[in-house]
Coordinates of C-alpha atoms and ligand atoms in Angstrom, one line a residue:
M234 CA 16.4 -44.8 179.5
S235 CA 17.7 -43.9 176.0
S236 CA 21.1 -45.3 175.1
T237 CA 22.1 -42.2 173.2
N238 CA 23.1 -38.8 174.4
T239 CA 22.3 -36.1 171.8
Q240 CA 24.6 -33.2 172.1
V241 CA 25.0 -29.7 170.5
R242 CA 28.6 -28.9 169.7
L243 CA 30.1 -25.7 168.5
A244 CA 31.2 -26.2 164.9
A245 CA 32.3 -22.7 163.9
R246 CA 32.7 -19.3 165.5
P247 CA 29.8 -17.1 164.2
S248 CA 29.9 -13.8 162.6
G249 CA 26.8 -11.9 163.6
L250 CA 23.8 -14.0 164.7
P251 CA 24.7 -17.7 165.1
K252 CA 23.4 -19.8 162.1
A253 CA 22.7 -23.5 161.7
S254 CA 26.1 -24.3 160.3
D255 CA 27.8 -22.9 163.5
W256 CA 26.4 -26.0 165.3
E257 CA 26.9 -29.8 165.0
I258 CA 24.4 -32.2 166.4
V259 CA 26.1 -35.4 167.6
E260 CA 24.9 -38.6 169.2
E261 CA 27.1 -40.4 171.7
P262 CA 26.5 -43.2 174.1
V263 CA 25.1 -42.1 177.5
P264 CA 28.1 -41.5 179.7
T265 CA 28.7 -43.7 182.8
P266 CA 30.1 -42.3 186.0
G267 CA 33.5 -43.1 187.4
E268 CA 34.3 -43.4 191.1
G269 CA 33.1 -40.2 192.9
E270 CA 30.9 -39.2 190.0
F271 CA 27.2 -39.4 188.9
T272 CA 25.2 -39.2 185.7
V273 CA 22.5 -36.6 185.3
R274 CA 19.6 -36.8 182.9
I275 CA 19.1 -33.2 182.0
S276 CA 15.5 -31.9 182.1
H277 CA 16.0 -28.1 181.3
I278 CA 18.7 -26.1 179.7
S279 CA 19.2 -22.4 180.4
L280 CA 19.3 -20.1 177.3
D281 CA 21.5 -17.1 178.0
P282 CA 22.6 -14.1 175.9
A283 CA 26.1 -14.7 177.3
M284 CA 26.3 -17.8 175.2
R285 CA 26.9 -15.6 172.2
G286 CA 30.1 -14.2 173.9
W287 CA 31.3 -17.7 174.9
M288 CA 31.2 -18.7 171.1
N289 CA 33.8 -16.0 170.3
A290 CA 37.6 -16.6 170.4
G291 CA 39.6 -14.5 172.8
A292 CA 39.9 -13.7 176.5
S293 CA 36.8 -12.8 178.5
Y294 CA 35.7 -13.4 182.1
I295 CA 35.5 -17.1 181.1
E296 CA 37.3 -19.3 178.5
P297 CA 35.7 -19.5 175.1
V298 CA 33.9 -22.7 174.1
E299 CA 36.4 -24.7 172.0
I300 CA 35.4 -25.6 168.4
G301 CA 34.1 -29.2 168.6
A302 CA 33.2 -29.0 172.3
V303 CA 29.7 -29.4 173.7
M304 CA 28.2 -25.9 174.0
R305 CA 28.5 -24.6 177.6
A306 CA 25.1 -24.2 179.3
G307 CA 23.6 -24.1 182.8
A308 CA 21.1 -26.9 183.3
V309 CA 19.0 -28.8 185.8
G310 CA 18.4 -32.6 185.9
E311 CA 18.0 -35.7 187.9
V312 CA 20.7 -38.1 189.1
I313 CA 20.1 -41.5 187.4
E314 CA 23.3 -43.3 188.3
S315 CA 25.7 -42.5 191.1
R316 CA 29.0 -43.5 192.5
H317 CA 29.2 -40.4 194.6
P318 CA 28.5 -40.5 198.3
G319 CA 26.8 -37.1 198.4
F320 CA 24.4 -37.6 195.4
A321 CA 21.8 -40.3 195.3
V322 CA 19.7 -41.5 192.4
G323 CA 16.6 -39.3 192.3
D324 CA 18.4 -36.2 193.5
H325 CA 17.9 -33.0 191.4
V326 CA 21.0 -30.9 190.7
A327 CA 21.9 -27.7 188.8
G328 CA 25.2 -27.2 187.1
A329 CA 27.0 -26.2 183.9
F330 CA 26.1 -29.5 182.2
G331 CA 26.1 -28.2 178.6
V332 CA 23.7 -28.5 175.7
Q333 CA 23.1 -32.3 175.9
E334 CA 20.7 -34.9 177.3
Y335 CA 23.0 -36.5 179.8
A336 CA 26.1 -35.4 181.7
V337 CA 28.6 -36.9 184.1
S338 CA 29.7 -34.7 187.1
D339 CA 31.9 -35.0 190.2
G340 CA 29.4 -32.7 191.9
A341 CA 32.0 -30.1 193.0
G342 CA 30.2 -27.0 194.1
L343 CA 26.9 -28.1 192.6
P344 CA 23.7 -27.2 194.5
K345 CA 20.9 -29.8 194.9
V346 CA 17.5 -28.3 194.0
D347 CA 14.1 -29.3 195.3
P348 CA 11.3 -29.6 192.6
S349 CA 8.7 -29.7 195.4
L350 CA 9.6 -26.1 196.5
A351 CA 9.8 -24.5 193.0
P352 CA 9.4 -25.7 189.4
L353 CA 12.8 -26.9 187.9
P354 CA 13.0 -24.0 185.4
T355 CA 12.9 -21.5 188.3
Y356 CA 16.2 -22.9 189.4
L357 CA 17.7 -21.6 186.1
G358 CA 16.0 -18.2 186.4
T359 CA 15.0 -16.4 189.6
L360 CA 16.5 -19.0 191.9
G361 CA 19.4 -19.5 189.5
M362 CA 22.1 -17.6 187.7
T363 CA 19.9 -14.8 186.4
G364 CA 18.2 -14.2 189.7
M365 CA 21.6 -14.0 191.4
T366 CA 22.8 -11.5 188.8
A367 CA 19.8 -9.3 189.5
Y368 CA 20.2 -9.6 193.2
F369 CA 23.9 -8.8 193.5
G370 CA 24.0 -6.5 190.6
L371 CA 21.3 -4.3 192.0
L372 CA 22.0 -4.5 195.7
D373 CA 25.8 -4.8 195.9
V374 CA 26.7 -2.7 192.9
G375 CA 23.7 -0.4 192.4
K376 CA 23.3 0.1 196.2
P377 CA 19.7 1.5 195.9
Q378 CA 18.3 3.6 198.8
A379 CA 14.6 3.9 199.6
G380 CA 13.2 6.6 197.4
D381 CA 15.8 6.3 194.7
T382 CA 14.8 6.2 191.1
V383 CA 16.0 3.0 189.5
V384 CA 15.9 2.4 185.8
V385 CA 16.3 -1.1 184.4
S386 CA 16.8 -1.9 180.7
G387 CA 16.0 -5.4 179.3
A388 CA 13.3 -5.1 182.0
A389 CA 11.0 -7.8 180.8
G390 CA 13.8 -10.4 180.6
A391 CA 15.1 -12.8 183.2
V392 CA 17.6 -10.5 184.9
G393 CA 15.8 -7.2 184.3
S394 CA 12.4 -8.4 185.6
V395 CA 13.9 -9.5 188.9
A396 CA 16.2 -6.5 189.3
G397 CA 13.2 -4.2 188.8
Q398 CA 11.1 -6.0 191.3
I399 CA 13.9 -6.0 193.9
A400 CA 14.1 -2.3 193.4
R401 CA 10.4 -2.0 194.1
I402 CA 10.7 -4.2 197.1
K403 CA 13.4 -1.8 198.4
S404 CA 11.0 1.1 198.1
C405 CA 12.5 2.6 195.0
R406 CA 10.7 4.3 192.1
T407 CA 11.2 1.7 189.4
I408 CA 11.2 2.3 185.6
G409 CA 11.6 -0.5 183.1
I410 CA 12.7 -0.2 179.5
A411 CA 11.5 -3.0 177.2
G412 CA 10.5 -3.7 173.6
G413 CA 6.8 -3.7 172.9
E414 CA 3.5 -2.7 174.4
E415 CA 2.7 -6.1 175.9
K416 CA 6.0 -6.4 177.8
C417 CA 5.5 -2.8 179.1
R418 CA 2.0 -3.6 180.3
W419 CA 3.3 -6.7 182.1
L420 CA 5.9 -4.6 183.9
T421 CA 3.5 -2.0 185.2
D422 CA 0.3 -4.1 185.6
E423 CA 1.7 -7.3 187.0
L424 CA 5.2 -6.6 188.3
R425 CA 4.2 -3.2 189.7
F426 CA 6.9 -1.1 188.1
D427 CA 6.0 2.6 188.4
A428 CA 6.5 3.2 184.7
A429 CA 7.6 1.4 181.6
I430 CA 9.2 2.7 178.4
D431 CA 8.8 0.9 175.1
Y432 CA 12.1 1.6 173.4
K433 CA 10.8 0.4 170.1
R434 CA 8.1 3.1 169.9
E435 CA 9.3 5.9 172.2
D436 CA 12.2 8.3 172.4
V437 CA 13.9 6.8 175.5
R438 CA 15.6 10.1 176.3
L439 CA 12.4 12.1 176.3
A440 CA 10.5 9.3 178.2
L441 CA 13.2 9.3 180.9
R442 CA 12.9 13.0 181.3
E443 CA 9.2 12.5 181.8
H444 CA 9.3 9.5 184.2
A445 CA 12.5 10.4 186.1
P446 CA 12.2 14.2 186.5
E447 CA 14.7 14.2 189.4
G448 CA 17.2 12.1 187.5
I449 CA 18.3 8.4 187.7
D450 CA 20.0 7.2 190.9
V451 CA 20.6 3.7 189.7
Y452 CA 20.7 2.5 186.1
F453 CA 20.9 -1.3 185.7
D454 CA 22.0 -1.9 182.2
N455 CA 21.4 -5.1 180.3
V456 CA 21.5 -3.8 176.8
G457 CA 24.2 -1.1 176.2
G458 CA 24.2 0.8 172.9
E459 CA 21.8 3.7 172.4
I460 CA 19.7 3.0 175.5
L461 CA 22.8 3.3 177.7
D462 CA 23.6 6.6 176.0
A463 CA 20.1 7.9 176.6
A464 CA 20.3 6.9 180.3
L465 CA 23.6 8.7 180.7
T466 CA 21.9 12.0 179.8
R467 CA 19.6 11.7 182.8
L468 CA 21.8 10.9 185.8
A469 CA 21.2 12.3 189.3
R470 CA 24.2 13.4 191.3
G471 CA 26.1 10.4 192.6
A472 CA 24.3 7.9 190.3
R473 CA 25.5 4.3 190.0
I474 CA 25.4 2.5 186.7
V475 CA 25.5 -1.3 186.8
I476 CA 27.0 -2.7 183.7
C477 CA 25.4 -6.1 183.7
G478 CA 25.3 -6.8 179.9
A479 CA 25.1 -5.2 176.5
I480 CA 22.9 -7.5 174.4
S481 CA 22.3 -4.9 171.7
Q482 CA 26.0 -5.3 170.8
Y483 CA 26.6 -9.1 171.1
N484 CA 25.9 -9.8 167.4
T485 CA 27.4 -6.7 165.9
T486 CA 29.8 -7.2 163.0
E487 CA 30.8 -3.6 163.1
G488 CA 32.6 -3.4 166.5
F489 CA 31.1 -2.7 169.9
K490 CA 29.5 0.8 170.1
G491 CA 30.6 2.4 173.3
P492 CA 28.9 5.2 175.2
A493 CA 29.3 8.7 173.7
N494 CA 27.8 10.5 176.6
Y495 CA 30.2 9.3 179.3
M496 CA 31.2 12.8 180.3
S497 CA 27.9 13.0 182.2
L498 CA 29.6 10.7 184.7
L499 CA 31.9 13.6 185.5
V500 CA 29.1 16.1 185.7
A501 CA 27.0 13.9 188.0
R502 CA 29.9 12.5 190.0
A503 CA 28.6 9.1 189.0
S504 CA 30.1 5.7 188.6
M505 CA 29.8 2.9 186.1
T506 CA 30.8 -0.5 187.4
G507 CA 30.9 -3.9 185.7
M508 CA 29.7 -7.0 187.5
V509 CA 30.1 -10.8 187.0
V510 CA 27.7 -13.0 188.9
F511 CA 30.2 -15.7 189.5
D512 CA 32.1 -13.4 191.9
Y513 CA 29.2 -13.8 194.4
A514 CA 29.1 -17.6 194.4
A515 CA 29.8 -17.8 198.1
R516 CA 26.6 -15.9 198.8
F517 CA 24.2 -17.6 196.3
A518 CA 22.5 -19.8 199.0
D519 CA 21.6 -16.8 201.2
A520 CA 20.4 -14.8 198.2
G521 CA 18.4 -17.8 197.0
R522 CA 16.6 -18.0 200.4
E523 CA 15.7 -14.3 200.3
L524 CA 14.5 -14.5 196.6
A525 CA 12.4 -17.7 197.4
G526 CA 10.9 -15.8 200.4
W527 CA 9.8 -12.9 198.1
I528 CA 8.3 -15.4 195.6
A529 CA 6.5 -17.2 198.5
D530 CA 5.0 -14.0 200.0
G531 CA 3.9 -12.7 196.6
S532 CA 6.2 -9.7 196.4
L533 CA 8.2 -11.1 193.5
I534 CA 6.8 -12.8 190.3
S535 CA 9.0 -15.3 188.6
R536 CA 8.2 -16.1 185.0
E537 CA 9.8 -18.7 182.8
E538 CA 9.2 -19.4 179.2
V539 CA 9.8 -23.0 178.4
V540 CA 10.6 -23.9 174.7
E541 CA 9.9 -27.5 173.7
G542 CA 11.8 -29.6 171.2
G543 CA 14.8 -31.0 173.1
V544 CA 18.4 -30.2 172.5
R545 CA 17.9 -30.2 168.7
A546 CA 15.8 -27.1 169.1
F547 CA 18.7 -25.3 170.8
P548 CA 20.1 -23.3 167.8
D549 CA 16.7 -21.8 167.0
A550 CA 15.7 -21.3 170.7
L551 CA 18.8 -19.3 171.4
L552 CA 17.9 -16.8 168.7
K553 CA 14.7 -15.9 170.5
L554 CA 16.7 -13.9 173.0
F555 CA 18.1 -11.7 170.3
A556 CA 14.7 -11.2 168.7
G557 CA 13.1 -10.3 172.0
E558 CA 10.7 -13.2 171.8
N559 CA 10.9 -14.2 175.5
V560 CA 9.2 -12.7 178.5
G561 CA 11.0 -13.7 181.7
K562 CA 13.6 -16.5 181.7
L563 CA 14.0 -18.5 178.5
V564 CA 14.5 -22.2 179.1
L565 CA 14.7 -25.2 176.8
R566 CA 12.9 -28.4 177.9
V567 CA 15.0 -31.5 177.3
G568 CA 13.3 -34.4 179.0
A569 CA 10.0 -35.0 180.6
G570 CA 10.9 -33.1 183.8
Ligands
NAP1118 N1 27.1 -9.8 184.3 C1 26.7 -11.0 184.6 O1 27.2 -11.8 185.4 C2 25.5 -11.5 183.8 C3 24.8 -12.7 184.1 C4 23.6 -13.0 183.4 C5 23.2 -12.2 182.4 N2 23.9 -11.1 182.1 C6 23.4 -10.2 181.1 O2 22.2 -9.7 181.4 C7 21.4 -9.3 180.2 C8 20.1 -10.0 180.3 O3 20.2 -11.4 180.2 P1 18.9 -12.3 180.4 O4 19.4 -13.7 180.6 O5 18.1 -11.7 181.5 O6 18.2 -12.2 179.0 P2 16.8 -11.7 178.7 O7 16.7 -10.3 179.1 O8 15.8 -12.7 179.3 O9 16.6 -11.8 177.2 C9 17.2 -11.0 176.3 C10 16.3 -9.7 176.0 O10 17.1 -8.7 175.6 C11 16.3 -7.8 174.8 N3 17.1 -7.4 173.6 C12 17.5 -8.2 172.6 N4 18.1 -7.5 171.6 C13 18.1 -6.2 172.1 C14 18.6 -5.0 171.5 N5 19.2 -4.9 170.4 N6 18.3 -3.8 172.2 C15 17.7 -3.9 173.4 N7 17.2 -5.0 174.0 C16 17.4 -6.1 173.3 C17 15.1 -8.5 174.4 O11 14.0 -7.9 175.1 P3 13.2 -6.7 174.4 O12 12.0 -7.3 173.8 O13 12.9 -5.8 175.5 O14 14.1 -6.1 173.4 C18 15.3 -9.9 174.9 O15 14.1 -10.5 175.4 C19 22.3 -9.8 179.1 O16 23.0 -8.7 178.6 C20 23.2 -10.8 179.7 O17 24.4 -10.9 179.0 C21 25.0 -10.7 182.8

């Protein structure tokens, strides 16, 4: 075992895309657990668009990361030392361990994960936070009915790829919006979406008219901005818009662009509802079982893209999300796990 714990700390609040000087790489001794605690050797760290928001000052659904603090991140790892009766050496756990190699935890609310049932990165994706977001955002907020037309933006990403597949499993007509031909082909050919729209090449509004002639019943929005505005022009009566995220706006230096076409909510008697995955924590275990069942019977494909390089690679790896370089869930490998 190494005696140092390499950490990535927030050095400055970014303007626009985070840059190298917004981070500080620090080496500390590996922490030892107190009574009722354990030490985790982290194997994989989750890379999430939301991290950009956590770097900003000001109130949100969660406290900002303080300057000088270890960057907040979901992660999985193995217990290597324990003074906790519920966690033994060799157990694998998921938790908000931060961008570092080792973490100490009291285990409160942390799920154990089983690497013999699914690869560890899957517990950060489809069986983790992004899968839960897709599941509850689509089913609880979007409330799709069989035969509905469901449109998902950011469709080739971690949340979007799962949300679209759940819509297909629920017998909806499923249309994905993603950047690039290869991603669109993956959506239709492998994930069995009914149609995919390449927003970098196509006019999204016209393409929605073609692929959703009866209008959109559920729009699951991961990106905001112009794509949200285009979707607003094609709503079916009683449509539900799930506001899951707005990645197109996270690095703006000119202020968030809100939807201009919101009056179509009135015309369509539609609703637009924000959701935060943490509100569904009490139901994560049940959702995880259902998602795992769909993976096992082949109805849902889970894809993770694992970046190598350890925690020092974190600042560059995070930027891949904003450049659209990932397909499926983006994860950073830390240890050998
Ligand atoms: N509400 C919640 O509780 C909750 C929880 C988790 C995640 N989220 C949100 O869900 C969304 C997806 O997160 P994720 O983890 O699944 O990330 P992701 O979709 O795996 O990765 C981000 C993707 O966003 C797309 N993108 C980047 N810049 C864009 C732009 N300017 N316009 C349109 N698309 C752009 C890229 O795909 P393309 O190549 O297609 O552009 C990129 O691959 C994010 O908005 C995130 O904040 C919300």
